[in-house]
Coordinates of C-alpha atoms in Angstrom, one line a residue:
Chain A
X1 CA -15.5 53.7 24.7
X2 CA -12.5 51.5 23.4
X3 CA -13.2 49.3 20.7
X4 CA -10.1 47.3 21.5
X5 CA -11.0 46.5 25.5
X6 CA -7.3 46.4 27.0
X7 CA -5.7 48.6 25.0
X8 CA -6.8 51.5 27.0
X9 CA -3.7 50.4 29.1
X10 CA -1.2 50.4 26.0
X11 CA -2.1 54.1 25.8
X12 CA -1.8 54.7 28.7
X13 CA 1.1 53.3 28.8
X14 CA 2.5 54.7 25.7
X15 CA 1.8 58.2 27.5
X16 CA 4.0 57.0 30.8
X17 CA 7.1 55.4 28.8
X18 CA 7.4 58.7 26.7
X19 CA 7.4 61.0 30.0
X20 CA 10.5 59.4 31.0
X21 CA 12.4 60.4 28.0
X22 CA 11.0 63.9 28.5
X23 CA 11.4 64.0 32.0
X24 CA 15.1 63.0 31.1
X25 CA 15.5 65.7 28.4
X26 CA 13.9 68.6 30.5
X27 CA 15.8 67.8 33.6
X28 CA 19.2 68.3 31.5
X29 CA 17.7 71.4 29.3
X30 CA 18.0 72.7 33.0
X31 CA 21.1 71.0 34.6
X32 CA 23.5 70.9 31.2
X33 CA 26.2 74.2 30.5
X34 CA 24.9 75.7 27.2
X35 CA 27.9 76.4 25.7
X36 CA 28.3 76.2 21.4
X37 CA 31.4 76.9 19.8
X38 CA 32.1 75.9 16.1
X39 CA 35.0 73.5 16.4
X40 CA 32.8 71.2 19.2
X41 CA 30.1 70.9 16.6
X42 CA 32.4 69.1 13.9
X43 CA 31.9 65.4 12.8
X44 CA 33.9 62.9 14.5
X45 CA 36.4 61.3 12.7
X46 CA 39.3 59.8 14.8
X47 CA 40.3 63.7 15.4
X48 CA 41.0 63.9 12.0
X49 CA 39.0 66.8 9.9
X50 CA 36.6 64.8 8.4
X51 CA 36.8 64.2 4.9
X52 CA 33.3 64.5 2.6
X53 CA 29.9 63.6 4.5
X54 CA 29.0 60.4 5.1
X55 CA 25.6 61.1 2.9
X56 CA 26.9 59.4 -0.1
X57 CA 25.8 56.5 -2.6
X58 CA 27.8 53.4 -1.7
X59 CA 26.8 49.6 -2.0
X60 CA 24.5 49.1 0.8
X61 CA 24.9 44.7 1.0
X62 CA 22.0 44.5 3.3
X63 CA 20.0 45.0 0.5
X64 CA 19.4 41.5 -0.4
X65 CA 19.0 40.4 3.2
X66 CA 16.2 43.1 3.7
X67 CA 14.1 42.1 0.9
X68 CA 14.3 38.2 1.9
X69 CA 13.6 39.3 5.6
X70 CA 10.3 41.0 4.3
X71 CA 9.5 38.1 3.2
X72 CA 10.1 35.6 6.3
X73 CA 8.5 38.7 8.2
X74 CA 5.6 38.3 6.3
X75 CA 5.0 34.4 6.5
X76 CA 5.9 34.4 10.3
X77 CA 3.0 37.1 10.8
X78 CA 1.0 34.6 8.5
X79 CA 2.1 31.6 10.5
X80 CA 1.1 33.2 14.1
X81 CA -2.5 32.7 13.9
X82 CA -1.9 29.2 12.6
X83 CA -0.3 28.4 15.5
X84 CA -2.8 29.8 18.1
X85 CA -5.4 27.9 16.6
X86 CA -3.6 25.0 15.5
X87 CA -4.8 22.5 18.5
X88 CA -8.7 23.1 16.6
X89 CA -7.4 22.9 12.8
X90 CA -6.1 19.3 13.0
X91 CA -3.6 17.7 10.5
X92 CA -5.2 19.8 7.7
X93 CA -3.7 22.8 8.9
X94 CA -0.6 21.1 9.6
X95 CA -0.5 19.9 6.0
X96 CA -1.6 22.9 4.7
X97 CA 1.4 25.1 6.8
X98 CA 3.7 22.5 5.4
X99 CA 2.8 23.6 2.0
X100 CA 3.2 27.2 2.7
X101 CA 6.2 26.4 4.3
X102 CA 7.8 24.6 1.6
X103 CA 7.3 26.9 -0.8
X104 CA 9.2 29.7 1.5
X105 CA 11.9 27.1 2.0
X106 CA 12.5 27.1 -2.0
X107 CA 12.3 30.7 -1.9
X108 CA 15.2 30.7 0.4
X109 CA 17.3 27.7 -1.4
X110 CA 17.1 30.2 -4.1
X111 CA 17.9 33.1 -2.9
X112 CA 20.9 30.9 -1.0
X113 CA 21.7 29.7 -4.5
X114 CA 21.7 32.9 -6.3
X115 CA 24.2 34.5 -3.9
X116 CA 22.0 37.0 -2.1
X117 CA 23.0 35.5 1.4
X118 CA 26.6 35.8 0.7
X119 CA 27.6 39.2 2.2
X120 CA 31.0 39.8 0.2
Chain B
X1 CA -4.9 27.2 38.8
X2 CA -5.7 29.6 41.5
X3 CA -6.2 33.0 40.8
X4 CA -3.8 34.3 43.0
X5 CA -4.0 38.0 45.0
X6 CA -5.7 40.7 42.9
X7 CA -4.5 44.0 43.5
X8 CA -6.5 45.5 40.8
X9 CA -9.9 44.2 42.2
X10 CA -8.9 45.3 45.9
X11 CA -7.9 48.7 45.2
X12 CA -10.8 48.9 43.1
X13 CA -13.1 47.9 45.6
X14 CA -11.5 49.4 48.7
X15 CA -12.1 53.2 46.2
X16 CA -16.0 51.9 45.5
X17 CA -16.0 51.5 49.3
X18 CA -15.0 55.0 50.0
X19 CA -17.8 56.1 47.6
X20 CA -16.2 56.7 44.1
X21 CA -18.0 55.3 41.2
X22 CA -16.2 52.0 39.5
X23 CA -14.9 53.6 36.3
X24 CA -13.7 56.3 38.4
X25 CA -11.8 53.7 40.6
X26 CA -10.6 52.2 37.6
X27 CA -9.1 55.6 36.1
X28 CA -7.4 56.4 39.5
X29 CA -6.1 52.6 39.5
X30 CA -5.2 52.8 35.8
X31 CA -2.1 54.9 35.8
X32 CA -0.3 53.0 39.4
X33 CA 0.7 49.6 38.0
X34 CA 2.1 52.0 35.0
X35 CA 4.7 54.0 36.7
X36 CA 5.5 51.2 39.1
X37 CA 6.4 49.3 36.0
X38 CA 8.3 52.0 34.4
X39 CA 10.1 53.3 37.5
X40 CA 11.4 49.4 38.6
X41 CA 12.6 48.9 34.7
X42 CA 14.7 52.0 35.2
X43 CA 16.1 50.4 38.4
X44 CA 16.5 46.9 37.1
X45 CA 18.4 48.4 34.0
X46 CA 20.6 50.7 36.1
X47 CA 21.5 47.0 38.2
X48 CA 22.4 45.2 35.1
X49 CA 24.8 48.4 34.5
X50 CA 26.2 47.9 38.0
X51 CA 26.2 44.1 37.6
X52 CA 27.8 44.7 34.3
X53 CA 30.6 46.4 35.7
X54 CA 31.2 44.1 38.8
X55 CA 31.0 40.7 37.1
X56 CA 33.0 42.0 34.1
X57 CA 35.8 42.8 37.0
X58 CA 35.3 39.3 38.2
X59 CA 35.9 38.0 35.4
X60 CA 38.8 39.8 34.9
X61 CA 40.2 39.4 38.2
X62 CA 39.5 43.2 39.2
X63 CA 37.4 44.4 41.7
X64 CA 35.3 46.8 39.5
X65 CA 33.9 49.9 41.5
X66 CA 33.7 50.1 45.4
X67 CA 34.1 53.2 46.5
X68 CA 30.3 55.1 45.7
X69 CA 28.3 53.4 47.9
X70 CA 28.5 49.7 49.2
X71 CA 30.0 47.8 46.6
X72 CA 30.0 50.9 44.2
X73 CA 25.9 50.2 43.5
X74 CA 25.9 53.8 43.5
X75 CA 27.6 54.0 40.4
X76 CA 25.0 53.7 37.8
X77 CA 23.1 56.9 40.0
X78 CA 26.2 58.8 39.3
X79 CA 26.6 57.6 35.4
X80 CA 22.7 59.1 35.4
X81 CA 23.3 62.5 37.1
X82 CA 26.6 63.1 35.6
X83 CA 25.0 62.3 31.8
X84 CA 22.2 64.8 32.7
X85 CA 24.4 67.1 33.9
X86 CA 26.7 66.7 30.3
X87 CA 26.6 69.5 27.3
X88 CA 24.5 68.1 24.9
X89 CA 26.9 68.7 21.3
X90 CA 24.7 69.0 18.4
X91 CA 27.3 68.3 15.2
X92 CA 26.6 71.0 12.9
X93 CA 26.7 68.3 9.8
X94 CA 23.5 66.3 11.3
X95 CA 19.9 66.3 10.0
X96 CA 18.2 67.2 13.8
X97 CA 15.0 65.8 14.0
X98 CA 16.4 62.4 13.2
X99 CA 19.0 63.0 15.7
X100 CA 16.9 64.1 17.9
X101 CA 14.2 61.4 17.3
X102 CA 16.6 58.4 16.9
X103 CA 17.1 57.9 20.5
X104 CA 13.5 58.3 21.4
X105 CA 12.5 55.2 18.7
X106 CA 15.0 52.9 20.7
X107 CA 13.7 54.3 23.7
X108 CA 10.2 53.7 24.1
X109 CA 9.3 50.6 22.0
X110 CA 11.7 49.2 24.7
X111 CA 9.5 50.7 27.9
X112 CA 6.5 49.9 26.1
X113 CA 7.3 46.2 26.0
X114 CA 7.0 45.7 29.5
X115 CA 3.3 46.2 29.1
X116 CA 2.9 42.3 28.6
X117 CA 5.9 41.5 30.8
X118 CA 4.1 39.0 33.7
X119 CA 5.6 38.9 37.6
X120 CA 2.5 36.7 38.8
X121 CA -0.7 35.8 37.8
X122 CA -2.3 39.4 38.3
X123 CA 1.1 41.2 38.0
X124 CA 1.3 42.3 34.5
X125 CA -0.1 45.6 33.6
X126 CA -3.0 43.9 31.3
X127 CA -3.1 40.9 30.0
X128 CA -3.7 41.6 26.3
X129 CA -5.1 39.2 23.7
X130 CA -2.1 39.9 21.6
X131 CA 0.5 39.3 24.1
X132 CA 3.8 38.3 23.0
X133 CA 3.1 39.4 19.3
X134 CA 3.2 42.8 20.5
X135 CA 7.0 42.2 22.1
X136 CA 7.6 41.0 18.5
X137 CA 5.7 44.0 16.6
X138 CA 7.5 46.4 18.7
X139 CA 11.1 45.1 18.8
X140 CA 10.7 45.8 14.8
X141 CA 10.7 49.7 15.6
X142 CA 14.1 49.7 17.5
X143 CA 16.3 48.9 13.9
X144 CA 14.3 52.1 12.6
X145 CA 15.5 54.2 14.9
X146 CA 19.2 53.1 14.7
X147 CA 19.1 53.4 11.0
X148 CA 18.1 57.1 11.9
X149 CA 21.2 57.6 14.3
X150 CA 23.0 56.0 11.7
X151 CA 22.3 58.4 9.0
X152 CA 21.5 61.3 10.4
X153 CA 24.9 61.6 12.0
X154 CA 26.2 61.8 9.0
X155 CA 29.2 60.5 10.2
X156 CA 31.0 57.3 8.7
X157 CA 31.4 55.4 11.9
X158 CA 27.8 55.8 12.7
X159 CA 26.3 55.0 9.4
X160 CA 28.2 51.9 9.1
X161 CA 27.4 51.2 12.5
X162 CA 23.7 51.9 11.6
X163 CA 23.4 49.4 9.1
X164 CA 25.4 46.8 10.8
X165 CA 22.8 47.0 13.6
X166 CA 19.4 46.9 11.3
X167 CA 20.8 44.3 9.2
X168 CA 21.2 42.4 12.2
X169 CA 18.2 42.9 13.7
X170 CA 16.4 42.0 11.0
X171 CA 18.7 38.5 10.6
X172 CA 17.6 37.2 13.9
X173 CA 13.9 38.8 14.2
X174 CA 12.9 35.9 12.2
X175 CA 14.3 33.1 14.3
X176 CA 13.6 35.0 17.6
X177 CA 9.9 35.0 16.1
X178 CA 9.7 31.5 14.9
X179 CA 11.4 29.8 18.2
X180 CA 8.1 32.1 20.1
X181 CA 5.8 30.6 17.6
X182 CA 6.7 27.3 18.7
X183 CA 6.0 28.1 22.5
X184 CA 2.7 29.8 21.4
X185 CA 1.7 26.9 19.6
X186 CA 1.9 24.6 23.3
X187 CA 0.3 27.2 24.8
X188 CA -2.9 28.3 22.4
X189 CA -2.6 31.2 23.0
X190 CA -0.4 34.2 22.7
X191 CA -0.9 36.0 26.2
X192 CA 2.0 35.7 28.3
X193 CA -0.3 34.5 31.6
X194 CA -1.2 31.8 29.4
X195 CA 2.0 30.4 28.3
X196 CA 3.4 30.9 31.7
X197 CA 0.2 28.6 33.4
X198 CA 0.5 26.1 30.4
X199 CA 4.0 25.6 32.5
X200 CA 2.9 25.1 35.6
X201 CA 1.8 21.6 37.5
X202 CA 5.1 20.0 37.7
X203 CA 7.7 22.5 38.7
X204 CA 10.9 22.8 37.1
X205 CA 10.0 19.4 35.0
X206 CA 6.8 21.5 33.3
X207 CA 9.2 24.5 31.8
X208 CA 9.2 24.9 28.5
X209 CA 13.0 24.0 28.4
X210 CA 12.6 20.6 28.6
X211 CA 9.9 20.5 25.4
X212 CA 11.3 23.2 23.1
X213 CA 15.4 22.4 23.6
X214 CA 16.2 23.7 20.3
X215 CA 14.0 26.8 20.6
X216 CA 15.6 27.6 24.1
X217 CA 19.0 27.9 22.4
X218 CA 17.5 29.5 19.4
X219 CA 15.7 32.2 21.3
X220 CA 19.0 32.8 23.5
X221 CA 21.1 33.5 20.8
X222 CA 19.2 35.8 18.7
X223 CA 18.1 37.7 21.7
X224 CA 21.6 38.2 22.5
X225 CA 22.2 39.5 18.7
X226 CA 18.5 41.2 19.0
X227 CA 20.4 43.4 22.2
X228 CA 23.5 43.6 20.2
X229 CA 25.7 41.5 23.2
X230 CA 28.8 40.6 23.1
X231 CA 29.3 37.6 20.4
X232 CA 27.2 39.7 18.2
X233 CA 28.3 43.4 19.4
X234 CA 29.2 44.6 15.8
X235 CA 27.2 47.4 15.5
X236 CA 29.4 49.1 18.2
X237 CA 32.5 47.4 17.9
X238 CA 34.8 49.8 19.0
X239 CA 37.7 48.8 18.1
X240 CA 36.7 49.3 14.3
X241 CA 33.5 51.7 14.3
X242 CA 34.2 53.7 17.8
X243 CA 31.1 53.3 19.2
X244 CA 29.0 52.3 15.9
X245 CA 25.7 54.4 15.3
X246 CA 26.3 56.2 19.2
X247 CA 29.4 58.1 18.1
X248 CA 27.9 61.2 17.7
X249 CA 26.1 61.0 20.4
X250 CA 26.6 62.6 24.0
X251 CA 24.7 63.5 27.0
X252 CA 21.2 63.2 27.5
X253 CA 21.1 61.4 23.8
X254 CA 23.7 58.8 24.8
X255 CA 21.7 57.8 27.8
X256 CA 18.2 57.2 26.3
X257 CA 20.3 54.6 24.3
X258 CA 22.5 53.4 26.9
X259 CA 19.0 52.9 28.9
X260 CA 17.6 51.4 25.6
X261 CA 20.0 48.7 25.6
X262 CA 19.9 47.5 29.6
X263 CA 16.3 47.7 29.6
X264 CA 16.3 45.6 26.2
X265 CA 18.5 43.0 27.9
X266 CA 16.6 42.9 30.8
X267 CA 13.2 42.7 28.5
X268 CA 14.3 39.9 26.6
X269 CA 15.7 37.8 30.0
X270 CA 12.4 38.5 31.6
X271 CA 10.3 36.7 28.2
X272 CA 13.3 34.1 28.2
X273 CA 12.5 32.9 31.6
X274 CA 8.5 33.7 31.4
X275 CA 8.9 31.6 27.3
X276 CA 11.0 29.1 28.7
X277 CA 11.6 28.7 32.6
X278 CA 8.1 29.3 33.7
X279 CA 7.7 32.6 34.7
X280 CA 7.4 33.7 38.0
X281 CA 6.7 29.8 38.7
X282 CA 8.8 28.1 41.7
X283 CA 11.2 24.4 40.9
X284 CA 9.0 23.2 43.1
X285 CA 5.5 24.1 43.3
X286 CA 3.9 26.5 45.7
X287 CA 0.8 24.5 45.7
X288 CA 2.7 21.0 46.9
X289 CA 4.6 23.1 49.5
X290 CA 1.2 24.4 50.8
X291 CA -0.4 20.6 50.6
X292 CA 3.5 19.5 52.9
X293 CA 3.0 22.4 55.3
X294 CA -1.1 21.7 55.4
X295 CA -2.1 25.2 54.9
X296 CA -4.5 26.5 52.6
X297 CA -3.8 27.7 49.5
X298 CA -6.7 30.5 49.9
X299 CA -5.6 31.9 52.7
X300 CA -4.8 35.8 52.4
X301 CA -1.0 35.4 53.9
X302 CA -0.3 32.8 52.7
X303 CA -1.2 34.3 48.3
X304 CA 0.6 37.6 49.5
X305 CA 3.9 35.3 50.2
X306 CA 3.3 32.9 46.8
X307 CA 3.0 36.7 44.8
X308 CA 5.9 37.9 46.4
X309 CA 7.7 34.2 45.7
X310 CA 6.6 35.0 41.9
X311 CA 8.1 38.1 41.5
X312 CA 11.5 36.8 43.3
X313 CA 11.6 34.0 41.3
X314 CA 11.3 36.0 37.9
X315 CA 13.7 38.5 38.7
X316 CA 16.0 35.8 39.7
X317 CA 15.7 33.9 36.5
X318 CA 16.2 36.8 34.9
X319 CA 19.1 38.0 36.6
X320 CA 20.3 34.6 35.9
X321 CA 20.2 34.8 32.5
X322 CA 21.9 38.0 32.9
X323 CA 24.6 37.1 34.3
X324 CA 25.6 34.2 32.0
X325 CA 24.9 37.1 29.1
X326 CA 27.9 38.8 30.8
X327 CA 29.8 35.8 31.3
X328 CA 29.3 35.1 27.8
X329 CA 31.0 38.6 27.0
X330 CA 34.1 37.5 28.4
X331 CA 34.0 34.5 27.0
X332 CA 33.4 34.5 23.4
X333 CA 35.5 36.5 21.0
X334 CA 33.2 38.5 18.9
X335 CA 32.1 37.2 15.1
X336 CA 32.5 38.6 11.6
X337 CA 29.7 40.2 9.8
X338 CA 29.8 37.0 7.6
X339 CA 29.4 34.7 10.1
X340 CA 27.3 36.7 11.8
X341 CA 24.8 36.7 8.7
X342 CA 25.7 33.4 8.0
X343 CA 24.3 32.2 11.5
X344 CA 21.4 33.5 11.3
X345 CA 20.5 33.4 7.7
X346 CA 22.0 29.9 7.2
X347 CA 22.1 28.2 10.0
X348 CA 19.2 29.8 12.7
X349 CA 16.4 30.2 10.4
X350 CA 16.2 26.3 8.8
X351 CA 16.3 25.4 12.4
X352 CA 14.0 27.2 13.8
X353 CA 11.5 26.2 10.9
X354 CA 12.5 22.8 11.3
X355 CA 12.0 23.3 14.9
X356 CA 8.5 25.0 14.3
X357 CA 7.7 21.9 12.1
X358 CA 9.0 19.5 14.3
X359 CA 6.6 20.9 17.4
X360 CA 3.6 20.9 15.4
X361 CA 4.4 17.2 14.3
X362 CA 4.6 16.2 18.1
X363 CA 1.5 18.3 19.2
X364 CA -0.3 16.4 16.9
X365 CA 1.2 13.1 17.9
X366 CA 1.5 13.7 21.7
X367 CA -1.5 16.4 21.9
X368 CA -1.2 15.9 26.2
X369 CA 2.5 16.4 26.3
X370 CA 2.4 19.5 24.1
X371 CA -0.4 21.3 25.5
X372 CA -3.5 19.8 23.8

């Protein structure tokens, strides 16, 4: 029936963790006052009237970091069956993981070179 | 190792003895473990709150609440029905669904985790193949949906708080993934039974502590930044962002994240101590206290107290760890974003490769010490 035999369970369990939330958000539907006036709906901003939105271009400086974390995302998703079967591959695999992981580790000086870690 | 009581196999059988079919049994066993699971994470979170509380007092030299219940432990029951019982403001400036949804993607990635979290050697829910790659696939959702609260708040606080958190989470992902990879590599295996038995035979000397020193610290400290603690509690720093990505945020909303967060903390002690301080394991093993009382391991009373033993003895390490978390609040002032960044981007990540490196080198050397 499952092609994957255990993940019957994570389904399962999928279904079971998002009853809670729902449970949760029912329950209040029926417990909470339902009262809506304008000035309660405004944007908090330190009880001042807000000033523009907050949807806006401005420089995001995570940019850089996101695009090296794909990166390290990627070669640590590579690196995980490596090390699962690293007591059968031998000092190939070890030699061969050093070379991948080398040439990450100049990606990075790089990147450390060029600025993109520095956040200001 | 011996296999331990098998609750699965019991109740399975006792049902096939009262004349169901076994798939049947299996269906009516499936959902039990499930909501056992889920209903003890929502007590163990709503303890941390209460712990929270209490030890930050301590620490403070207050006494923290008292009056609701014995030592105010019925405190985090009141926070509960009084945030269910709370008007749930909808700014008018907001994008719903993402509002709505934000707290939902923190939420259950969070629950789900526990699928693979191990209290004995037949407590977990399954024992997937995948094991503690899936705690690693699903802690990338949670930065998702605080990017989502972040900007569909539309609110300044919460969209600075919103990136704040995602950049951070995605700064110590890496090392949080590399310092497991190391531990996976000793244990051959990615299943969290596995890596937990791989620790086992000596007591407290077999822990992974002891052999992955540097990955210990490594995973401690980006799973404190991963659960946005106190060192690393930018993204709501409220002295400068009010509450960060939460501002908006009331009610109903407030406590799916609030939830989020405690169960998040208690997640990542639990993997802490089953990673690193063997699991549901003993300092001393049950098997040489069975061998110094001469009874037998197999004896039915005698695996019902070991299982119970295991579960005490997870909860304790993790409630351990807990506690020094909140210590740790009181103790260190919180960092910059630069440092922060700088930490983990500088300074967490070389390690942790080095560290990576450095236990495949010794595996190889010492294949008996590292697991083979």
């Amino acid at each position: 029936m499952f092609v994957l035999s255990g993940y019957e369970y994570f389904l399962g369990f999928l279904l079971v963790c998002s009853a809670v939330p729902a449970i949760a958000i029912i329950s209040s539907q029926l417990l909470r006052p339902k009262r809506q006036g304008v000035e309660r709906r405004t944007t908090y901003e330190s009880g001042m009237e807000p000033i523009g939105g907050a949807w806006i271009q401005f420089n995001i400086r995570y940019y850089m970091f996101s695009l090296v974390f794909v990166i390290f995302d990627v070669e640590t998703v590579f690196l995980y069956p490596w090390a699962v079967a690293f007591n059968q591959l031998g000092l190939l695999a070890f030699a061969e993981a050093l070379v991948f992981i080398a040439i990450l580790v100049i990606g990075l000086v790089y990147a450390w070179r060029k600025g993109a870690l520095e956040w200001s | 190792m011996d296999s331990g009581i098998d609750l699965q196999q019991s109740f399975i059988s006792l049902l096939e003895g009262l004349g169901l079919s076994h798939s049947l049994a299996k269906v009516v066993w499936l959902p039990l473990p499930m909501v056992l699971i889920v209903g003890a994470v929502t007590v163990l979170a709503l303890v941390s709150t209460w712990l929270e509380r209490k030890v930050s007092a301590a620490a403070q030299q207050r006494i923290g609440p008292e009056f609701m219940g014995p030592q105010g432990l019925l405190v985090p029951a009141a926070d509960v029905l009084k945030l269910l019982t709370k008007e749930d403001v909808f700014p008018a400036k907001t994008d719903p669904w993402l509002f709505a949804l934000a707290p939902l993607l923190v939420f259950i990635p969070v629950f789900l985790s526990f699928l693979i979290v191990p209290f004995g050697q037949n407590l977990v829910i399954t024992d997937l193949g995948i094991g503690i790659f899936l705690w690693i696939s699903l802690s990338s959702i949670a930065p998702i949906g605080l990017l989502m609260a972040g900007y569909a708040s539309n609110n300044k606080y919460s969209l600075l708080g919103g990136l704040r958190a995602a950049a951070q989470s995605i700064s110590y992902e890496i090392p949080l993934a590399l310092s497991v990879l190391a531990v996976v590599m000793m244990s051959n295996s990615l299943s969290t039974i596995d890596i937990v038995n791989q620790q086992s035979g000596y007591g407290i000397l077999s822990w992974n502590m002891w052999r992955q020193p540097v990955g210990f610290l490594i995973f401690w400290i980006a799973a404190l930044a991963e659960c946005e603690r106190m060192p690393f509690d930018l993204p709501e720093a409220e002295e400068e962002l009010v509450a960060g990505y939460q501002t908006e945020y009331g009610a109903v909303k407030f406590m799916l994240f609030y939830a989020g967060s405690y169960a998040n903390l208690v997640l990542s002690a639990l993997l802490f101590a089953v990673l690193y301080m063997g699991g549901w394991e003993s300092p001393i093993p049950v098997s040489w206290l069975a061998s110094l009382l001469g009874v037998s391991e197999n004896a039915g009373w005698f695996q019902a107290i070991a299982a119970s033993l295991g579960i005490v003895m997870t909860l304790f390490k993790a409630y351990l760890l807990l506690f020094l978390a909140i210590l740790l609040r009181w103790t260190v002032p919180r960092v910059r974003i630069d440092q922060l960044l700088d930490l983990g981007w500088k300074f967490l990540l070389p390690i942790s490769l080095v560290n990576l490196l450095a236990t495949a080198g010794l595996k190889l050397a010492f294949p008996l010490a590292f697991g083979g």
